[in-house]
Coordinates of C-alpha atoms and ligand atoms in Angstrom, one line a residue:
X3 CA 0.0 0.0 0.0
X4 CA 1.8 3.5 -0.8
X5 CA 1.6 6.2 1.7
X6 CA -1.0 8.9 1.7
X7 CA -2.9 10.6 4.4
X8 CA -1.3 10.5 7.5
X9 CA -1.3 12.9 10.2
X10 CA 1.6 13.3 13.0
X11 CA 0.7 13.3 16.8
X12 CA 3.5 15.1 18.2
X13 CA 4.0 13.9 21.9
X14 CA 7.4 15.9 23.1
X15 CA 4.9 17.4 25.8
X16 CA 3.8 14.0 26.8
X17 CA 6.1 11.4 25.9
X18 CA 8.9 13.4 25.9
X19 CA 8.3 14.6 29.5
X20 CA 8.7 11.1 30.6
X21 CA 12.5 11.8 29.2
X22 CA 14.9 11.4 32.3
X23 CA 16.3 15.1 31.6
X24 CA 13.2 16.5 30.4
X25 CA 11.7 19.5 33.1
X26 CA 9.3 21.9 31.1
X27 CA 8.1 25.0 32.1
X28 CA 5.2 26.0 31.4
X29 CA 6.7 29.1 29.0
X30 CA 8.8 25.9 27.6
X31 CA 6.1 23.6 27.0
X32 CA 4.1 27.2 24.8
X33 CA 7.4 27.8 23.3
X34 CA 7.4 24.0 22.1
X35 CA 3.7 23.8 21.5
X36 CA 4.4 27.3 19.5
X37 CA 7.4 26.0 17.1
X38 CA 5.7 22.5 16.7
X39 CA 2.7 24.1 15.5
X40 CA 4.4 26.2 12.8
X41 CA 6.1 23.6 11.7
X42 CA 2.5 21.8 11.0
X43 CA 2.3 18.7 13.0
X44 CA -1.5 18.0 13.2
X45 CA -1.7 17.4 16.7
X46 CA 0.2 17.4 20.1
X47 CA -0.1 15.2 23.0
X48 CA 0.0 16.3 26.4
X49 CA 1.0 14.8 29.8
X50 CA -2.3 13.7 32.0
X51 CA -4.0 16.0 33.7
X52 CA -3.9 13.6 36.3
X53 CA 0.2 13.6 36.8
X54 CA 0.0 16.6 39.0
X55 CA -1.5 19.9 39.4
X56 CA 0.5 21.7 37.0
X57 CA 0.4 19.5 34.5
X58 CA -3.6 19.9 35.0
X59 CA -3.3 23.8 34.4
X60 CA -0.8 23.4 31.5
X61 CA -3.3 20.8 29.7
X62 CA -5.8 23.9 30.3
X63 CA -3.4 26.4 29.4
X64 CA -2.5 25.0 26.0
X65 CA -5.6 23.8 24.9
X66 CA -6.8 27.4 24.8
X67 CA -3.8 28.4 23.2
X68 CA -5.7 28.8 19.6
X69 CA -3.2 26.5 18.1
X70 CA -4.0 25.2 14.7
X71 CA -3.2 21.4 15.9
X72 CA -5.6 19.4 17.6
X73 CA -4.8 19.5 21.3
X74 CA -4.7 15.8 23.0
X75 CA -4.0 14.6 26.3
X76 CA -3.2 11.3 27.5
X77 CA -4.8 9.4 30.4
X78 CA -5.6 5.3 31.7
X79 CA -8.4 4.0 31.1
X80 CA -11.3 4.4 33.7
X81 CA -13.8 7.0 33.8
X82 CA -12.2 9.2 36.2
X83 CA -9.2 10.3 34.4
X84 CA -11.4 10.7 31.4
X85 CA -13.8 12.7 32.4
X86 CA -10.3 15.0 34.1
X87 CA -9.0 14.8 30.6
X88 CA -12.4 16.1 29.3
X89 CA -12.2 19.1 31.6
X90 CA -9.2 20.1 30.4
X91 CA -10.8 21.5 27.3
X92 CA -8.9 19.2 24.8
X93 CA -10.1 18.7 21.3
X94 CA -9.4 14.7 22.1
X95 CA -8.5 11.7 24.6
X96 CA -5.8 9.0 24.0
X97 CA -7.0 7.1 26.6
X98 CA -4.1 3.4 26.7
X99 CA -3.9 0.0 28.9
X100 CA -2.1 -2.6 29.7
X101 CA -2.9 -5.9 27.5
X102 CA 0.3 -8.0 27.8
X103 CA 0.5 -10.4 30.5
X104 CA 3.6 -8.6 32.1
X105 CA 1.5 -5.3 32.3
X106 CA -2.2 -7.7 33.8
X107 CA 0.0 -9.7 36.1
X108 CA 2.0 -7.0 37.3
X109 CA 0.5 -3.3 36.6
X110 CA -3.4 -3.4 36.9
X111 CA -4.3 -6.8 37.7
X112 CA -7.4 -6.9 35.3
X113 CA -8.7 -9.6 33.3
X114 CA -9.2 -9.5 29.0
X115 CA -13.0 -9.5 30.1
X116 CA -12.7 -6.2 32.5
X117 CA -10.4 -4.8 29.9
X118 CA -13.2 -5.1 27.5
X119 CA -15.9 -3.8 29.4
X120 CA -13.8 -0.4 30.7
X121 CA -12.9 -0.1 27.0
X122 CA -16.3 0.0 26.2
X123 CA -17.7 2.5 29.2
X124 CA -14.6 5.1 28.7
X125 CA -15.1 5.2 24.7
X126 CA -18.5 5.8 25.0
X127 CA -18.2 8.5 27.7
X128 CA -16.0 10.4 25.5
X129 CA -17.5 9.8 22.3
X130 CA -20.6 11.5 24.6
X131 CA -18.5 14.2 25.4
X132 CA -17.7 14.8 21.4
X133 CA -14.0 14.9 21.9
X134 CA -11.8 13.2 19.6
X135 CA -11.1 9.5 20.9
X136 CA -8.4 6.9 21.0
X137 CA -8.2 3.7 22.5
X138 CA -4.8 2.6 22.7
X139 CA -3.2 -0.8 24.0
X140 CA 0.6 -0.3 26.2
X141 CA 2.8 -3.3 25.3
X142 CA 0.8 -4.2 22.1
X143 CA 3.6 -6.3 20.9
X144 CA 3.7 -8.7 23.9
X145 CA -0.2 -9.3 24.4
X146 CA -2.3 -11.8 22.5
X147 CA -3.3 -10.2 19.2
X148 CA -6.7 -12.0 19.7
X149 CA -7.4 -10.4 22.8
X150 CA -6.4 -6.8 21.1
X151 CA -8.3 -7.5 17.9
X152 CA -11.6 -8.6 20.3
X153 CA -11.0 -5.2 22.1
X154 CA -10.2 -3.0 19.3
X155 CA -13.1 -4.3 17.1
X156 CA -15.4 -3.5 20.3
X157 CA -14.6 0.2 20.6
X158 CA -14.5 0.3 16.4
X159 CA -18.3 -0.9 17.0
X160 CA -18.9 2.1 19.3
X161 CA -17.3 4.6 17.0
X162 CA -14.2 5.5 18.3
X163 CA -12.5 7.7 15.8
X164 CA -9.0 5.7 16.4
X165 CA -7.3 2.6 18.4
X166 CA -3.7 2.3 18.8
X167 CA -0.2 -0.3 18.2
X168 CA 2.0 0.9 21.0
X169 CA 5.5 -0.8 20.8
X170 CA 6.0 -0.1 24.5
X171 CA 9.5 -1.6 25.0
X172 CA 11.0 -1.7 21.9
X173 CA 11.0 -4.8 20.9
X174 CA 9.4 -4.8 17.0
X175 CA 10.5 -5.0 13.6
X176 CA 9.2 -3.8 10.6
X177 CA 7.7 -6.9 9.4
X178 CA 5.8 -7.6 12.5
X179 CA 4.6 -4.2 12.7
X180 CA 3.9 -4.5 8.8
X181 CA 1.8 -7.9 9.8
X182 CA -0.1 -6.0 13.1
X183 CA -1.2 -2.9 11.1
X184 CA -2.6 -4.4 8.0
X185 CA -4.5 -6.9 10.0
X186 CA -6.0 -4.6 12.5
X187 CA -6.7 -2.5 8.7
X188 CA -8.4 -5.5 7.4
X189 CA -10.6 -5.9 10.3
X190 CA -11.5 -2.7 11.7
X191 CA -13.0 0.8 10.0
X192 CA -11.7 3.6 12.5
X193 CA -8.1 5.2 12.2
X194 CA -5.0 3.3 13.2
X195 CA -1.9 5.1 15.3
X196 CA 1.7 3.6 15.9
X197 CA 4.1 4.5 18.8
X198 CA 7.0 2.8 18.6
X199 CA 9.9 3.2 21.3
X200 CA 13.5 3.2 20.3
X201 CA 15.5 0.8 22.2
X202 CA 16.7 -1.3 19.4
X203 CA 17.1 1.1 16.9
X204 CA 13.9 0.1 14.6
X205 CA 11.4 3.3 15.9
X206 CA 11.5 4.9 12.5
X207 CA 11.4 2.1 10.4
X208 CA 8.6 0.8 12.4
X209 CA 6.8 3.9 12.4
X210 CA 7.3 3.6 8.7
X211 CA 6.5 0.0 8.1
X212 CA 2.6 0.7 9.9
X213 CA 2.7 3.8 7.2
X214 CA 2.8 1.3 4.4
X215 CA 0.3 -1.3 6.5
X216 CA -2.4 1.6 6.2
X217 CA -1.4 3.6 9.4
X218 CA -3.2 6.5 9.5
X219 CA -1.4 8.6 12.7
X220 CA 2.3 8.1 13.8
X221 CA 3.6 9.7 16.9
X222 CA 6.6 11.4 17.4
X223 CA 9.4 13.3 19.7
X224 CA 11.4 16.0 18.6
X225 CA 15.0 14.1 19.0
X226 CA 13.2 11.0 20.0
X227 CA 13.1 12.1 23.5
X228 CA 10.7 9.6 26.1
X229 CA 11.2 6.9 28.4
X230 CA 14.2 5.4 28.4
X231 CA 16.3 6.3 24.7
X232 CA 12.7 7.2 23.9
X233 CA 10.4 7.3 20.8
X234 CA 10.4 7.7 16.9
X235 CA 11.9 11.3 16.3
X236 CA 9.9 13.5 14.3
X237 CA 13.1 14.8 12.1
X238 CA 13.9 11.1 11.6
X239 CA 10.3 10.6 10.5
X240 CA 10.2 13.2 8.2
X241 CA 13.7 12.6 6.5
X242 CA 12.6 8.5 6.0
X243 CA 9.5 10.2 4.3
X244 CA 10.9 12.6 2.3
X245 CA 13.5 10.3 1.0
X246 CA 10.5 8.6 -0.1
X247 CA 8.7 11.1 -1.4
X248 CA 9.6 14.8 -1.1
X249 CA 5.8 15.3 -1.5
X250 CA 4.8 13.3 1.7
X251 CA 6.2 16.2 3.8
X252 CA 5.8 19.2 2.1
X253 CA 2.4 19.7 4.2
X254 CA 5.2 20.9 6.9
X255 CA 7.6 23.5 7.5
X256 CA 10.7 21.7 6.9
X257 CA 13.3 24.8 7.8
X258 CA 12.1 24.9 11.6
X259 CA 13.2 20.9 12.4
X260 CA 16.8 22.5 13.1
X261 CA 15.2 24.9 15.1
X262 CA 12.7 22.4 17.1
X263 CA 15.5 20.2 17.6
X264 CA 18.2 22.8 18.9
X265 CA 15.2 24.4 21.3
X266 CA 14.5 20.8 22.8
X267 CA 18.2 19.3 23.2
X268 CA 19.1 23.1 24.5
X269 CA 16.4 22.4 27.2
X270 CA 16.8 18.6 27.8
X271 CA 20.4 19.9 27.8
X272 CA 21.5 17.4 25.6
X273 CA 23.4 17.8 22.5
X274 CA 22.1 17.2 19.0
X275 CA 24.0 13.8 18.2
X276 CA 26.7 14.2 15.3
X277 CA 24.5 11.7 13.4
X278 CA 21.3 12.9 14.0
X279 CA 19.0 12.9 11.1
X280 CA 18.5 16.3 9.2
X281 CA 20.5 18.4 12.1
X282 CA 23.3 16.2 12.8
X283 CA 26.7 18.5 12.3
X284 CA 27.9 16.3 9.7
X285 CA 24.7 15.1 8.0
X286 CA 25.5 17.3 4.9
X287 CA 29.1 17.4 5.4
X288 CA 31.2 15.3 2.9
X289 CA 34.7 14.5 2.6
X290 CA 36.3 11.5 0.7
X291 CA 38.0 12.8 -3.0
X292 CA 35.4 10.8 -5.0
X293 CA 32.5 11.9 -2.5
X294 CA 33.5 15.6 -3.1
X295 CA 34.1 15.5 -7.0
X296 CA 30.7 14.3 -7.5
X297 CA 28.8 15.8 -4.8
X298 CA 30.3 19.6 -6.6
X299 CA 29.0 18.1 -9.6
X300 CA 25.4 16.8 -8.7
X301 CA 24.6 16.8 -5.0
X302 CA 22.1 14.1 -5.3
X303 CA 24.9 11.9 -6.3
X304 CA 25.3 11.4 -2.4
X305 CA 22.4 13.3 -1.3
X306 CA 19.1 11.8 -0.7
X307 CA 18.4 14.8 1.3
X308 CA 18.3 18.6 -0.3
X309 CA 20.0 20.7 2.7
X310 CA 18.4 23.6 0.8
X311 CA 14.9 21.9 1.7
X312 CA 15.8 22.1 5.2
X313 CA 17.5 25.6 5.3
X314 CA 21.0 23.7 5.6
X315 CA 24.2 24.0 3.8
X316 CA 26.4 20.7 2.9
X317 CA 29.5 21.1 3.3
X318 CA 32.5 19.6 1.5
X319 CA 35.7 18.6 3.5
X320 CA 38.7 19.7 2.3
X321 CA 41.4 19.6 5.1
X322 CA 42.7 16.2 4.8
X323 CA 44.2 13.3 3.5
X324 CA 41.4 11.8 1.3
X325 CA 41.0 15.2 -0.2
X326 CA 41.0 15.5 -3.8
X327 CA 41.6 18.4 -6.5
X328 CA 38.0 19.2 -7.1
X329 CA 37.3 19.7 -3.3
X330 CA 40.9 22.1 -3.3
X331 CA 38.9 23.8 -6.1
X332 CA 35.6 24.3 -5.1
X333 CA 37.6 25.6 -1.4
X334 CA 39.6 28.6 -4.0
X335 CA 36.3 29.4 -5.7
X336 CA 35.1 30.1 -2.3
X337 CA 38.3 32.2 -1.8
X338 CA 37.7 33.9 -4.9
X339 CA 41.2 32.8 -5.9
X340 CA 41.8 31.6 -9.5
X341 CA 44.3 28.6 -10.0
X342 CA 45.0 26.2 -12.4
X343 CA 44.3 22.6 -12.3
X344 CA 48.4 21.9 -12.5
X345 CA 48.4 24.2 -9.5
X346 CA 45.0 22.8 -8.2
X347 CA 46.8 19.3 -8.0
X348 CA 50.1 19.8 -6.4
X349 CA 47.9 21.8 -3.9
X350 CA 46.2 19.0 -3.1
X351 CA 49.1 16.5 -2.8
X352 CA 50.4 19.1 -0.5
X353 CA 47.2 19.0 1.7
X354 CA 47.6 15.5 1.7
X355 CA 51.3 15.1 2.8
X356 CA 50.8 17.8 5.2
X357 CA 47.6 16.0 6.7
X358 CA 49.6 12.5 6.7
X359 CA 52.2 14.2 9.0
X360 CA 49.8 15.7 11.2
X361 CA 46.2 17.4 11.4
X362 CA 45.2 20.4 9.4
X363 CA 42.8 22.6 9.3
X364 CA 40.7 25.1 7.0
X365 CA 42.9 28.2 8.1
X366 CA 45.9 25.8 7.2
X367 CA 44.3 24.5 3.5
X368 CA 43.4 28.3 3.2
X369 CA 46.9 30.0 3.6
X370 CA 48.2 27.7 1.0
X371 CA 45.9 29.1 -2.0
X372 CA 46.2 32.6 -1.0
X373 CA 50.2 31.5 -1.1
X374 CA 49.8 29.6 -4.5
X375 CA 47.3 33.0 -6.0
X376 CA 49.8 35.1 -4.9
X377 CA 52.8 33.2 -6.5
X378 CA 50.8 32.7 -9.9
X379 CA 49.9 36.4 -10.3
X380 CA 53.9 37.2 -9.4
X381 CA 54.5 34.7 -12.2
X382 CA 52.0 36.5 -14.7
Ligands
HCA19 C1 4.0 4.3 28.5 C2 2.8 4.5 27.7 C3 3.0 4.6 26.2 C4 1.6 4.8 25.7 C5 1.5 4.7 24.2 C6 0.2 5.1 23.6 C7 3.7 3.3 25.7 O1 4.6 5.4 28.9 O2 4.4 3.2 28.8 O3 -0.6 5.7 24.3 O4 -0.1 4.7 22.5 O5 4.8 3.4 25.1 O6 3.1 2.3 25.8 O7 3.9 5.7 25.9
CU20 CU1 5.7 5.3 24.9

């Protein structure tokens, strides 16, 4: 099935509160709320009204915000938290339990059977209240799939506008997440969401795989941040989409992810891993000879990203010893220095030899072509 609608449920303000370093204000959480929603997520989740009395007022405080995304908040199932949640003044409830027998055994002690019948009174409470309504199932992966599919097809009966795959711990691949989604599409009529955590390194694919299984709502974190290494992250999303399809995200404003992701890390006080997707320092940066060469020539010879679509800049290495003449060359255009390829070579065996006996740097690579334009305009 190829990708079409989907809408993004941004959850930094829920999910990523549960990050270990993560302590928002409520300023933060508007400034957050503010960026996300000009960057065009369709919603944002917020932390329970229920977690304490501030997070009560900012659930309040945000949903009358006037922001163009559809305001969520995020509680347990049973009637008391959803009516809280309901107060709050959100446009919708993402109301999750546990299924697996780890979370029944050990969390809530409830059967399938009482799991089915609170399902059934919450969703139709908040259906009565017209807010927007998910039912959502914590550890999806490790329950039965006929005891979700019994559930889910229940609350589908009732109208809720959307149930949930929640890859609690980590623990699925694509193809499993790929099997989940497009069974749960075959059998029920409402929307389908994935959250996927991170801990083995398969959130985005995941998040992507339920895409192509008919998907309908992914969630996300700016940098990933949640419980433990945390969730998909929303620039991660967006660059497996766009390298896809560029069209798939052009709904959103691409330029602000650097800024989303440098306001979070800056307040999680984390740094922005080197590798990061889209905002990683050397995502565009690009360095080997026969990298550079063509890269200068087409950028999408390397490039499934377009920096440019992102407000970036690549940036081509030349300070080493894997450099090449067309790098050298592209570095003394920069300059504004004209040099000959003859000249353009030795200048990059000299780079190299210089960088075999010991690190260079730009400042180094530079003062060698303002010494080489110099020496060629004494010569003509
Ligand atoms: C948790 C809950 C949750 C909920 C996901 C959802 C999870 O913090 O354990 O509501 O879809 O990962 O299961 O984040
Ligand atoms: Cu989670």
């Amino acid at each position: 099935m190829s990708i079409q609608n989907y809408s993004i449920i941004e959850s930094t303000l829920r999910e990523g509160e549960q990050f270990v370093n993560a302590f928002f204000s409520i300023e933060e959480k508007i400034q957050i709320a503010t960026l996300l929603d000009a960057f065009g997520v369709e919603y944002l989740e917020l932390t329970s009204p229920l977690a304490s009395p501030q997070s009560a007022k900012d659930c309040t405080t945000i949903a009358r915000l006037g922001l163009n995304a559809r305001i969520l908040t995020h509680t347990r199932c049973n009637l008391e938290d959803a009516k809280r949640a309901v107060d709050c003044g959100v446009d919708g409830v993402d109301v999750v339990i546990g299924t697996s027998s780890f979370l029944r055994e050990f969390s809530h002690g409830m059967s399938i059977e009482q799991i089915l019948d609170l399902a059934q009174e919450v969703v139709a409470y908040l259906l009565s209240q017209n807010v927007e309504t998910r039912f959502s199932t914590e550890d999806s992966l490790r329950s039965d799939f006929a005891d979700i599919l019994e559930i889910y097809k229940a609350v589908d009966a009732l109208g809720v506008h959307r149930v949930g795959v929640a890859d609690t711990v980590g623990v699925g691949t694509p193809r499993q997440i790929y099997e989940i989604v497009s069974t749960l599409r075959q059998n029920i009529g409402c929307d389908i969401e994935f959250h996927g955590h991170n801990d083995s390194g398969c959130a985005i694919a995941n998040a992507y795989a339920a895409l192509e299984a008919g998907a309908t709502h992914i969630d996300t974190s700016i940098l990933g941040i949640g419980e433990r290494n945390g969730i998909t992250p929303l620039g991660g999303l967006v660059a497996r989409l766009y390298a896809t399809d560029p069209a798939l995200v052009k709904k959103y404003n691409l330029p602000l992810i650097r800024k989303l992701d440098q306001t979070v890390a800056r307040l999680v006080q984390v740094d922005i891993p080197f590798n990061n997707y889209i905002t990683g320092f050397a995502s565009f940066t690009h360095k080997a000879g026969i990298h550079a060469k063509a890269v200068l020539n087409n950028p999408s010879t390397y490039e499934i990203l377009n920096p440019e679509d992102f407000g970036l800049t690549r940036y081509v290495h030349v300070a080493h010893r894997l450099t090449g003449w067309n790098a050298v060359k592209s570095r003394a255009d920069q300059l504004g220095l004209i040099l000959d390829k003859e000249q353009l070579k030795r200048l990059a065996e000299q780079i190299k030899l210089m960088a075999d006996n010991g690190r260079i740097t730009l400042d180094d690579v530079d003062s060698y072509l303002y010494e080489a334009a110099e020496r060629q305009a004494a010569i003509i």
